[in-house]
């Protein structure tokens, strides 16, 4: 596994992306939607390279 892959949820309601931080589900800070991998996309971003 890549060390610094960051997982983020992309909220299916408002489109906000926010850190998943290893949790199964997380509440969207903007609209309050409960994001789970079933409903919202999980985006893996590795922003190591420039
Ligand atoms: Zn949202």
PDB file of C-alpha atoms and ligand atoms in Angstrom:
ATOM      1  CA  UNK A   1       0.000   0.000   0.000  1.00  0.00           C
ATOM      2  CA  UNK A   2       1.179   3.503  -0.758  1.00  0.00           C
ATOM      3  CA  UNK A   3       2.077   5.287   2.412  1.00  0.00           C
ATOM      4  CA  UNK A   4       0.623   8.677   1.803  1.00  0.00           C
ATOM      5  CA  UNK A   5      -2.555   7.923  -0.065  1.00  0.00           C
ATOM      6  CA  UNK A   6      -5.261  10.099   1.381  1.00  0.00           C
ATOM      7  CA  UNK A   7      -8.814   8.958   1.170  1.00  0.00           C
ATOM      8  CA  UNK A   8     -11.531  11.513   0.875  1.00  0.00           C
ATOM      9  CA  UNK A   9     -15.259  11.310   0.574  1.00  0.00           C
ATOM     10  CA  UNK A  10     -16.921  13.180  -2.219  1.00  0.00           C
ATOM     11  CA  UNK A  11     -20.322  14.030  -0.850  1.00  0.00           C
ATOM     12  CA  UNK A  12     -23.058  12.785  -3.164  1.00  0.00           C
ATOM     13  CA  UNK A  13     -25.352  15.594  -2.080  1.00  0.00           C
ATOM     14  CA  UNK A  14     -23.259  18.726  -2.354  1.00  0.00           C
ATOM     15  CA  UNK A  15     -20.020  17.524  -3.918  1.00  0.00           C
ATOM     16  CA  UNK A  16     -17.761  18.632  -1.114  1.00  0.00           C
ATOM     17  CA  UNK A  17     -14.624  16.620  -0.651  1.00  0.00           C
ATOM     18  CA  UNK A  18     -13.352  16.046   2.851  1.00  0.00           C
ATOM     19  CA  UNK A  19     -10.953  13.678   4.546  1.00  0.00           C
ATOM     20  CA  UNK A  20     -12.132  10.238   5.406  1.00  0.00           C
ATOM     21  CA  UNK A  21      -9.485   9.826   8.097  1.00  0.00           C
ATOM     22  CA  UNK A  22      -9.790   6.075   8.173  1.00  0.00           C
ATOM     23  CA  UNK A  23     -13.394   6.044   9.257  1.00  0.00           C
ATOM     24  CA  UNK A  24     -16.045   3.929   7.608  1.00  0.00           C
ATOM     25  CA  UNK A  25     -18.487   6.797   7.385  1.00  0.00           C
ATOM     26  CA  UNK A  26     -18.222  10.491   8.009  1.00  0.00           C
ATOM     27  CA  UNK A  27     -20.576  13.432   8.151  1.00  0.00           C
ATOM     28  CA  UNK A  28     -20.219  16.078   5.499  1.00  0.00           C
ATOM     29  CA  UNK A  29     -19.102  19.342   7.126  1.00  0.00           C
ATOM     30  CA  UNK A  30     -21.082  21.417   4.652  1.00  0.00           C
ATOM     31  CA  UNK A  31     -24.501  19.805   4.311  1.00  0.00           C
ATOM     32  CA  UNK A  32     -24.446  17.251   7.107  1.00  0.00           C
ATOM     33  CA  UNK A  33     -25.031  14.278   4.847  1.00  0.00           C
ATOM     34  CA  UNK A  34     -23.765  11.012   6.299  1.00  0.00           C
ATOM     35  CA  UNK A  35     -21.296   9.778   3.721  1.00  0.00           C
ATOM     36  CA  UNK A  36     -20.550   6.091   3.425  1.00  0.00           C
ATOM     37  CA  UNK A  37     -18.620   4.271   0.716  1.00  0.00           C
ATOM     38  CA  UNK A  38     -21.944   2.923  -0.508  1.00  0.00           C
ATOM     39  CA  UNK A  39     -23.422   6.322  -1.270  1.00  0.00           C
ATOM     40  CA  UNK A  40     -20.541   8.650  -1.830  1.00  0.00           C
ATOM     41  CA  UNK A  41     -17.422   8.225  -3.869  1.00  0.00           C
ATOM     42  CA  UNK A  42     -14.191   7.581  -2.080  1.00  0.00           C
ATOM     43  CA  UNK A  43     -11.408   9.462  -3.757  1.00  0.00           C
ATOM     44  CA  UNK A  44      -7.840   8.433  -3.193  1.00  0.00           C
ATOM     45  CA  UNK A  45      -5.436  11.273  -3.759  1.00  0.00           C
ATOM     46  CA  UNK A  46      -1.724  10.957  -3.440  1.00  0.00           C
ATOM     47  CA  UNK A  47      -0.364  14.456  -3.544  1.00  0.00           C
ATOM     48  CA  UNK A  48       3.210  13.489  -3.021  1.00  0.00           C
ATOM     49  CA  UNK A  49       4.523  14.130  -6.496  1.00  0.00           C
ATOM     50  CA  UNK A  50       5.081  17.505  -7.978  1.00  0.00           C
TER      51      UNK A  50
HETATM   52 ZN1  LIG B   1     -22.388  17.441   1.536  1.00  0.00          ZN
END
